[in-house]
JSON list of C-alpha atoms in Angstrom, two decimals:
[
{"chain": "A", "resi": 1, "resn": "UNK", "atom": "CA", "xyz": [4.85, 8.54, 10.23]},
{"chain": "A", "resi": 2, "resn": "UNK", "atom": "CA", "xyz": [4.15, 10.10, 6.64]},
{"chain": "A", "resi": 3, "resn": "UNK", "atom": "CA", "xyz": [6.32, 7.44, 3.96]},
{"chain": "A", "resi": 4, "resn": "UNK", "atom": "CA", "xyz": [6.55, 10.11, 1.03]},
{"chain": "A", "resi": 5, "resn": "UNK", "atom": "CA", "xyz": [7.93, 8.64, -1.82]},
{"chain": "A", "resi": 6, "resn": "UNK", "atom": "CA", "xyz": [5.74, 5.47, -2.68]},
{"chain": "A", "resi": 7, "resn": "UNK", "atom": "CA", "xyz": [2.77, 7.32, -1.62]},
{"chain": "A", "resi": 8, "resn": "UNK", "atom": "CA", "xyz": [2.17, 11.02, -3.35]},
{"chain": "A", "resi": 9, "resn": "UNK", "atom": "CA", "xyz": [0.05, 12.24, -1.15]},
{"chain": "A", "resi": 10, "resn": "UNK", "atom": "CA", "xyz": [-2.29, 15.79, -0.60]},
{"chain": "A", "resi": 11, "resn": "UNK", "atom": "CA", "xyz": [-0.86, 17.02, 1.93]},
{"chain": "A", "resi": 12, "resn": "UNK", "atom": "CA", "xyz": [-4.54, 18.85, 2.68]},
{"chain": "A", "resi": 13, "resn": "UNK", "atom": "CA", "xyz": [-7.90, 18.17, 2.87]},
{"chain": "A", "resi": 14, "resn": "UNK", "atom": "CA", "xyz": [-9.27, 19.74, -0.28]},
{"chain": "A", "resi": 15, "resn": "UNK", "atom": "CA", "xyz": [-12.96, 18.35, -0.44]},
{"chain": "A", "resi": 16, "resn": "UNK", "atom": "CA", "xyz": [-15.22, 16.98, 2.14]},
{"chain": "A", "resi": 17, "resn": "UNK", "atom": "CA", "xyz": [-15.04, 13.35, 0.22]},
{"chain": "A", "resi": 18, "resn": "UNK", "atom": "CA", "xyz": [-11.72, 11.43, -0.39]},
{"chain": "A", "resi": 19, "resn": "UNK", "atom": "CA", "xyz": [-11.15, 8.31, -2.90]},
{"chain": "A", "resi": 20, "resn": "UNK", "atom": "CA", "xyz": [-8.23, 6.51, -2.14]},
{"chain": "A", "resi": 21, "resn": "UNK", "atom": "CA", "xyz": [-6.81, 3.85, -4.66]},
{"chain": "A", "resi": 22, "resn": "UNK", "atom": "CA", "xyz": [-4.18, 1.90, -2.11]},
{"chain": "A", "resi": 23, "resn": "UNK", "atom": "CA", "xyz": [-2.26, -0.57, -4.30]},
{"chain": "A", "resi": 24, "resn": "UNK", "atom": "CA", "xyz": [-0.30, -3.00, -2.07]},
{"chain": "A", "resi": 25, "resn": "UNK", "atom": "CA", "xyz": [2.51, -4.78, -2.65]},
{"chain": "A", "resi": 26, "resn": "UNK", "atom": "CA", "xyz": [2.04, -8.24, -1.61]},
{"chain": "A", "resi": 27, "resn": "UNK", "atom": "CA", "xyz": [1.26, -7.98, 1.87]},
{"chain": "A", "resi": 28, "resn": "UNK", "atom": "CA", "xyz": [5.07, -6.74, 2.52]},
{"chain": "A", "resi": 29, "resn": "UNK", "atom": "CA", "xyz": [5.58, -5.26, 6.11]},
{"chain": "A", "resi": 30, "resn": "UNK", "atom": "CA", "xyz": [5.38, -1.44, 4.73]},
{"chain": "A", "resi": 31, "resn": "UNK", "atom": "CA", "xyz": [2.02, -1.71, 3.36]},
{"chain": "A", "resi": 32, "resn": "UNK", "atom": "CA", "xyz": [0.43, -1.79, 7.04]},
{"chain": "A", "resi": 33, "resn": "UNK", "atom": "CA", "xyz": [3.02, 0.92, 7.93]},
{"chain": "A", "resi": 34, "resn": "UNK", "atom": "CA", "xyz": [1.97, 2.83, 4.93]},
{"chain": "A", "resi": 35, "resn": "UNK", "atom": "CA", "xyz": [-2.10, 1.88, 5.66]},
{"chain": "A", "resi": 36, "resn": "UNK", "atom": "CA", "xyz": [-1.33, 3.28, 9.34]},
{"chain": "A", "resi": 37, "resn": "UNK", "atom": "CA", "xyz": [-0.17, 6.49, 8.32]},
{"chain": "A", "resi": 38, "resn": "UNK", "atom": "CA", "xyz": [-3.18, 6.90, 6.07]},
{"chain": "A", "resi": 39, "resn": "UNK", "atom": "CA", "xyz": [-5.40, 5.91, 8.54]},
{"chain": "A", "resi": 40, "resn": "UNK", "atom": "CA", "xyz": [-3.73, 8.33, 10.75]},
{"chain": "A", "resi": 41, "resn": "UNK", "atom": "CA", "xyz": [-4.08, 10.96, 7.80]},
{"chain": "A", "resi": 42, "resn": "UNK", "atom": "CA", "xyz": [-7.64, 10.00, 7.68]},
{"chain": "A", "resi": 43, "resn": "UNK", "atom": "CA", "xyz": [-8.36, 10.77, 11.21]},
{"chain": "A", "resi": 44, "resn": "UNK", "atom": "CA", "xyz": [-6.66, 13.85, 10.71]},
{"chain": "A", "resi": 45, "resn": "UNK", "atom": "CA", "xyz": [-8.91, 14.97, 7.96]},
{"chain": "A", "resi": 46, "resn": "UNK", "atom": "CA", "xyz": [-12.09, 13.79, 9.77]},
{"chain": "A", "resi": 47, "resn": "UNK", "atom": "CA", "xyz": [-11.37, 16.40, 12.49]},
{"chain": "A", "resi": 48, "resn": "UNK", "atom": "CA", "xyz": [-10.67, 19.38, 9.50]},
{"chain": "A", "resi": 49, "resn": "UNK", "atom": "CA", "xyz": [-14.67, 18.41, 8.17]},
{"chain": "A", "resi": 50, "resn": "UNK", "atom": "CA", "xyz": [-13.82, 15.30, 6.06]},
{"chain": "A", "resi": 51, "resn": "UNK", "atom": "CA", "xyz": [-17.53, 13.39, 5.72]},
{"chain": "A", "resi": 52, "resn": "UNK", "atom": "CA", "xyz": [-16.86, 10.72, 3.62]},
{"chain": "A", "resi": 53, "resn": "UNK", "atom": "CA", "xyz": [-14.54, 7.75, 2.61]},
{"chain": "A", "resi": 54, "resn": "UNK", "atom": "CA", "xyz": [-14.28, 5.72, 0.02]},
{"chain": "A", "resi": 55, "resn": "UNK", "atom": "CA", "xyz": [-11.28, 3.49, 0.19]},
{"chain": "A", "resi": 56, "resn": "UNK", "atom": "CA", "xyz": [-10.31, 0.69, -2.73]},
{"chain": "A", "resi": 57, "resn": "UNK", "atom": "CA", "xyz": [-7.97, -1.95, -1.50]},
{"chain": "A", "resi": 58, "resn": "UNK", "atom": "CA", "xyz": [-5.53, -3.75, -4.21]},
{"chain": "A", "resi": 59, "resn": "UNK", "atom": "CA", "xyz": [-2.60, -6.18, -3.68]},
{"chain": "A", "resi": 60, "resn": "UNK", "atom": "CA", "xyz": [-1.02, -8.21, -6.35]},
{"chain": "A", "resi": 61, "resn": "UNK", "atom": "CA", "xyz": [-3.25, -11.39, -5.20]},
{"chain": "A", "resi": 62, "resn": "UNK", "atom": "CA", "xyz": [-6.73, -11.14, -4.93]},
{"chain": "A", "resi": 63, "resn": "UNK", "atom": "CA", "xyz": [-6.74, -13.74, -2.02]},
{"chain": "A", "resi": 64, "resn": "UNK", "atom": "CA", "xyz": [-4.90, -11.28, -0.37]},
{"chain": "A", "resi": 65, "resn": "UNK", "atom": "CA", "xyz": [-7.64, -8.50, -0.10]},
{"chain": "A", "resi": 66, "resn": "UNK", "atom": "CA", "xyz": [-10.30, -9.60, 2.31]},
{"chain": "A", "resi": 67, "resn": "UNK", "atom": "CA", "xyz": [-7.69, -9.88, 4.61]},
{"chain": "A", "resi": 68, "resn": "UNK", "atom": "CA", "xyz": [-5.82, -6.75, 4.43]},
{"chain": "A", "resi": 69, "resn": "UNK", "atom": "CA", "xyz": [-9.31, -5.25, 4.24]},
{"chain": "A", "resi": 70, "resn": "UNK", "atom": "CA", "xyz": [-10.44, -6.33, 7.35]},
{"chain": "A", "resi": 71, "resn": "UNK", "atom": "CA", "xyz": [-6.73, -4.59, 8.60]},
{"chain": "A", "resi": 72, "resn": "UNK", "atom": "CA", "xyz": [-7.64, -1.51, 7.47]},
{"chain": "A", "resi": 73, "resn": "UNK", "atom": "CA", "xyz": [-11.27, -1.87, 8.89]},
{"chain": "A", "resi": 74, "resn": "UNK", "atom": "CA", "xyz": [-10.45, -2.72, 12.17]},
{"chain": "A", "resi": 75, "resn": "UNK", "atom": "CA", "xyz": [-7.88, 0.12, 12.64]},
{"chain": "A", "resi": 76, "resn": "UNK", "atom": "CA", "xyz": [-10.07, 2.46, 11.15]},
{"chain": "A", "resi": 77, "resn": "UNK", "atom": "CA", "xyz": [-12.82, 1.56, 13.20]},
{"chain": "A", "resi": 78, "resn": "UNK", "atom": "CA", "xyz": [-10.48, 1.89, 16.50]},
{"chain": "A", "resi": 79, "resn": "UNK", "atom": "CA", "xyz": [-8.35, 5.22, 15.46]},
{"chain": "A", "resi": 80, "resn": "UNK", "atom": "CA", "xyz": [-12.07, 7.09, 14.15]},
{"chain": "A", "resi": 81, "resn": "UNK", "atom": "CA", "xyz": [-14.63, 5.12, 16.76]},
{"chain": "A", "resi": 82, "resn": "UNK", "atom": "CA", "xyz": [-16.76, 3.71, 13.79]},
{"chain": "A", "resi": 83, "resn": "UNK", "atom": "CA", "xyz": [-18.42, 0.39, 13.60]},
{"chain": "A", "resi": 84, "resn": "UNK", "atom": "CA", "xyz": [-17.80, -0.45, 10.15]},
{"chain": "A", "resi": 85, "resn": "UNK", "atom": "CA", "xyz": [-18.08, -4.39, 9.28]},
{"chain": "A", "resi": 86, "resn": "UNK", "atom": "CA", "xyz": [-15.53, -7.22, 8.19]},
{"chain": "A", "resi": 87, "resn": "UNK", "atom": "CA", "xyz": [-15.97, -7.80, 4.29]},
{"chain": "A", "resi": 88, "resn": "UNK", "atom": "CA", "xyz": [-17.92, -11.72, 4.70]},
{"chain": "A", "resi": 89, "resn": "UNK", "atom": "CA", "xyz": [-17.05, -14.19, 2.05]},
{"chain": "A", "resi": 90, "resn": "UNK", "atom": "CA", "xyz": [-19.69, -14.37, -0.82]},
{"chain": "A", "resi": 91, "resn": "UNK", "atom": "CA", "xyz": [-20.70, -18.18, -2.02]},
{"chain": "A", "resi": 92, "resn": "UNK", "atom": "CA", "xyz": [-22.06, -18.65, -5.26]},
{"chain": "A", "resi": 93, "resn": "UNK", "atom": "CA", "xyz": [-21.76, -21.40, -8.02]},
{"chain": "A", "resi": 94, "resn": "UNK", "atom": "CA", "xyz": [-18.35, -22.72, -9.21]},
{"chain": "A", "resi": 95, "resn": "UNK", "atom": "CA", "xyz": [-17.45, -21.88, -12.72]},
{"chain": "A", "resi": 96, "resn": "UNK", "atom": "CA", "xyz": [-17.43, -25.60, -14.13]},
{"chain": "A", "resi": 97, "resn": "UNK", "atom": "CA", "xyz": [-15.32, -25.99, -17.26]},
{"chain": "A", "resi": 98, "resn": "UNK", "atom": "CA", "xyz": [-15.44, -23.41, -20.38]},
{"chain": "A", "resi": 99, "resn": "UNK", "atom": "CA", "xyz": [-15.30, -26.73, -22.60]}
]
């Protein structure tokens, strides 16, 4: 399933490397129908000589983005046979007051 509209895609694979900017919209249900039909696209591509990805993840909430990231990793790892790794949560110092 290709949703055209909300998504203005190439229809081709036009360069061995692809950079995708997916903006989300809040976790709703069609951005994991629209992440499945890139992912699907994606696969696609791989077979036609596509050698790399680079894939940015936005939603309205940045809370929101490990988790949808891991989506996209999981399914992209199970529709292309890779091994690529959940993003792991990064502890540093709180920011303490500015005053």
């Amino acid at each position: 399933m290709w949703l055209a509209g909300r998504d203005v895609a190439h229809m081709q694979l036009t360069n061995p490397v692809l950079m995708l900017r997916f903006v989300g919209n809040g976790l709703h249900p069609t951005d994991y129908a629209r992440s499945d039909a890139w992912i699907e696209r994606i696969r696609q591509w791989s077979q036609l000589g596509l050698q790399e990805a680079y894939i940015f993840i936005h939603q309205p909430e940045m809370t929101q983005v490990p988790a949808f990231t891991t989506y996209w990793i999981e399914a992209l790892n199970r529709s292309l046979g890779l091994n690529l790794q959940s993003p792991k949560p990064v502890l540093g110092p709180v920011q303490g007051t500015l005053f």
